[in-house]
């Protein structure tokens, strides 16, 4: 019996080539996109689970209340770890982590090699027993016990030492004007990409208790809440119990503790496996993401698969006309309903099997595209055989059942006689479902096209909108040496003077921050009665800043070379929010150590942050040279490379041993929208897939429609119908369906996109043209798909089509 | 075996009833060979379909083996189709996707006849109907008459107790027709009940009883 079914199935696949092609290719596209998304989702869920003890590792975070505010922070006091191990039963071990890279990039040098890194951490020597990062060289229990010892990753070792033995070498960390020496005691394997902790250097936590750190920064008090603490619980301890113990601990050790200086702090327990997707605390890991995103993606994945299955259902029910005879005959010969259902399901399973195989090939082909979108290298290779096997079977079975169950049940339930005769009623039922499914597919496609256009439109708006300054041709060079010492200041001046000689370097300015980068925050207060206090962004700059960036003054004058130090230029938002009518000449009380400073001008609002945000009040501060971090150069818009080479050559002469680290300001601005760009890319991809799947289906349906009506077309032609009339006759129904889909898709897309755009303070509108364009695209694509058949049928020799009947 | 009493069949279209069968009273005993005759459109096929339980009457009662057909479950009907009744349709109704061999094999598959047995019986039928050479061809590669032969072979292969044949020789030349009629007669002699529809008086004479239909009524003999 099964043999018989298989034979029929394969014969059907081979005999109806167009139909099989559409089914298999359509399904495989659906399966492949579904798998790519699921691979990505699976990757995100795999975070930190490579740790053997992941189910027993927790982070102890803090809930801090002070002056009526409560915040939750991922960090805790350095005293917490040791105290928990001593006092709380079931806490087997702990490791503390301080991530220096969270504050700023760090410059690490070895002889003449120096690189910036964000992965510089201080950890306890128990780090390697709590986590499963693999120590390749060195002793895991002692490597990190002595201050100023350091374990470096394999790739960092390669970068700094080449083939020299890393152990015993001394690397230098520049901290302000001091240089710290660390002795390499071990080499650790690079953390996998699905590790929340991304380090290159692991130094001993005890280093933080030496004078260098403990001199400026408080450590060793309950109130110094700056350090990650991870604990390893014993096998027998449950999370629930641990929480109770921690509540008790909080009660006993933290409540009213004078070291907290009035704050009230309690300990929060976070399982390691939940941190990546479910934790949104202050100072949390930058790689964390929202689980909501993964749910949405999973839904989209299933949606795409379902869209592809719809084709299968549609084509199968369309084909039922051709197969109805077979079914009736089988029924008359005594086939049971279950047997017929299993026959049809079997056929769809075979199709989905072929589609899955093709889909897996497509996944490998799609992987680079997925990498561009997600930044993650997804590949089936990364899964083990078992997972692939299960996934493969699951994909085949789910798709096969999803696609086959409706036609199977629908067809097998028909009365044999009605199938012979094709009574009006039965045809209409299948027809209605089919139309519904086509409308469904096109609704999704059109909605996605609208979304894609709106996103692209907004991206274009961001790209082209006037930010209030001239963002092109600006090169930003990072100053790696602090300027608070006279010799560094003169070194900097020397560089600046040197490069100014090149006519292609139009002008330069030094500053703490630049648009798209980081600004400081501080409190400012107006003087006089009704004084008003406001926390504002502020940035120390030199006198050229306004001119080099091309900012426009609204009142007052730009800073001048013969400046009065510590003059301030505020932006319009600051003026507004401070409530100053005539700011120029007024003073503000500052809390950045400079006392009262004078406002010398007001600059027109410019977008120095993401266009997602309203323009915040800003104070541009003349002076505070020691804080300058960047040299911003406006260069001539020709021969970039030569100018850059020149800048680098001079740098290497004046700053030997320090990396020439530069970026283009407009590129840095664009980086603010990396995620939006990815989102746009994903929407484009989904829209393309959806419309491709929908059109594949339409192509198949149209081909059946035409086949079914061959005789009718022949007769009409004999009676004198013209080719256009017949094309209209054949396409009319599909056009109607696509129009209906438009009506449903438009409000849907409008709603979703309005919400998305609300995330931008500066945004484009959603013009009616977008809807018309999207609908037009869908209609045009659908028409082309259908017309191919219609034209063929309409221009065929009528005698031919009549003879076949 | 078959008892129809006051069977009527009509089609309703916008409240206008078109009668196809009227007040049909008919009894067929096991082992009978009944011929149904009548002009085109008189309701012969409809009557055969009702007897074969492919169609339901609008009025009246139908007992099959003393059981009321309208009370039978779908399972029971399937069972009867599988083991009890063999059909030969006016328009053959072979499965286009299957070869001649596979078409003959299908009813045996549904009866769960085991492999060797099945092969034997299919071979026997191919031989008996002289279509061994055609066994790997598909229906659309056969002439009308050849398709009719396969259809008859398929109906008898499952050794049904009742054969319902709608113009079984309509597409055969007279010699082939005679062979088929002889075969049906032989099956009848072995105890198979047969009801056939035919236009030919000669073929009708093979039966032991003739029922004449006109405009849905049974004409008095
Ligand atoms: N589904 C139907 N709807 C309406 N009329 C039908 C239908 N099926 C058959 N008929 C009518 O019933 C009558 C008898 O048909 P049929 O039993 O096939 O006649 P015969 O086999 O004697 O030529 C015909 O007039 C036909 O038009
Ligand atoms: Mg007839």
PDB file of C-alpha atoms in Angstrom, chain A residues 1 4-5 7-8 11-12 15 325-326 329-337 339-340 343 416-417 420-421, chain B residues 11 49 54-55 74 78 81-82 87 89 93-99 102 105-107 109-110 112 138 154:
ATOM      1  CA  UNK A   1       0.000   0.000   0.000  1.00  0.00           C
ATOM      2  CA  UNK A   4       1.613   2.281  -4.137  1.00  0.00           C
ATOM      3  CA  UNK A   5       1.265   5.686  -2.481  1.00  0.00           C
ATOM      4  CA  UNK A   7       4.719   5.562  -6.606  1.00  0.00           C
ATOM      5  CA  UNK A   8       1.741   7.835  -7.133  1.00  0.00           C
ATOM      6  CA  UNK A  11       4.676  10.220 -10.426  1.00  0.00           C
ATOM      7  CA  UNK A  12       2.577  13.242  -9.549  1.00  0.00           C
ATOM      8  CA  UNK A  15       4.221  14.770 -14.064  1.00  0.00           C
ATOM      9  CA  UNK A 325     -11.715  11.389 -10.154  1.00  0.00           C
ATOM     10  CA  UNK A 326      -8.914   9.415  -8.604  1.00  0.00           C
ATOM     11  CA  UNK A 329     -12.627   5.867  -7.803  1.00  0.00           C
ATOM     12  CA  UNK A 330     -10.609   4.947  -4.758  1.00  0.00           C
ATOM     13  CA  UNK A 331     -13.636   5.529  -2.586  1.00  0.00           C
ATOM     14  CA  UNK A 332     -15.787   3.358  -4.802  1.00  0.00           C
ATOM     15  CA  UNK A 333     -13.129   0.683  -4.655  1.00  0.00           C
ATOM     16  CA  UNK A 334     -13.408   0.736  -0.886  1.00  0.00           C
ATOM     17  CA  UNK A 335     -10.758   3.174   0.319  1.00  0.00           C
ATOM     18  CA  UNK A 336     -11.382   4.324   3.858  1.00  0.00           C
ATOM     19  CA  UNK A 337     -11.209   7.971   4.665  1.00  0.00           C
ATOM     20  CA  UNK A 339      -6.400   5.759   4.047  1.00  0.00           C
ATOM     21  CA  UNK A 340      -7.070   8.635   1.688  1.00  0.00           C
ATOM     22  CA  UNK A 343      -2.157   9.047   1.139  1.00  0.00           C
ATOM     23  CA  UNK A 416     -17.621  10.169  -4.498  1.00  0.00           C
ATOM     24  CA  UNK A 417     -20.457  11.084  -6.795  1.00  0.00           C
ATOM     25  CA  UNK A 420     -17.347  12.773 -10.389  1.00  0.00           C
ATOM     26  CA  UNK A 421     -19.798  15.444 -11.177  1.00  0.00           C
TER      27      UNK A 421
ATOM     28  CA  UNK B  11     -33.275  17.507  -8.382  1.00  0.00           C
ATOM     29  CA  UNK B  49     -25.848   4.731  -8.459  1.00  0.00           C
ATOM     30  CA  UNK B  54     -23.117   6.237  -4.405  1.00  0.00           C
ATOM     31  CA  UNK B  55     -26.231   8.363  -4.479  1.00  0.00           C
ATOM     32  CA  UNK B  74     -19.808   5.482   6.418  1.00  0.00           C
ATOM     33  CA  UNK B  78     -16.878   1.577   2.693  1.00  0.00           C
ATOM     34  CA  UNK B  81     -17.750  -1.107  -1.525  1.00  0.00           C
ATOM     35  CA  UNK B  82     -14.548  -2.839  -0.635  1.00  0.00           C
ATOM     36  CA  UNK B  87     -18.610  -1.175 -10.326  1.00  0.00           C
ATOM     37  CA  UNK B  89     -18.775   2.843 -14.984  1.00  0.00           C
ATOM     38  CA  UNK B  93     -13.121   5.949 -14.327  1.00  0.00           C
ATOM     39  CA  UNK B  94      -9.671   4.480 -14.297  1.00  0.00           C
ATOM     40  CA  UNK B  95      -7.031   6.229 -12.180  1.00  0.00           C
ATOM     41  CA  UNK B  96      -5.003   8.223 -14.697  1.00  0.00           C
ATOM     42  CA  UNK B  97      -1.898   8.282 -12.526  1.00  0.00           C
ATOM     43  CA  UNK B  98      -1.679   4.484 -12.347  1.00  0.00           C
ATOM     44  CA  UNK B  99      -0.688   1.901 -14.920  1.00  0.00           C
ATOM     45  CA  UNK B 102      -1.631  -0.813 -10.700  1.00  0.00           C
ATOM     46  CA  UNK B 105      -4.053  -3.995  -8.042  1.00  0.00           C
ATOM     47  CA  UNK B 106      -5.715  -1.117  -6.180  1.00  0.00           C
ATOM     48  CA  UNK B 107      -8.915  -2.855  -4.987  1.00  0.00           C
ATOM     49  CA  UNK B 109      -4.612  -3.302  -1.812  1.00  0.00           C
ATOM     50  CA  UNK B 110      -7.664  -1.902  -0.077  1.00  0.00           C
ATOM     51  CA  UNK B 112      -5.274  -6.045   2.215  1.00  0.00           C
ATOM     52  CA  UNK B 138      -1.293   4.399 -18.507  1.00  0.00           C
ATOM     53  CA  UNK B 154     -10.887  -4.151 -12.074  1.00  0.00           C
TER      54      UNK B 154
END
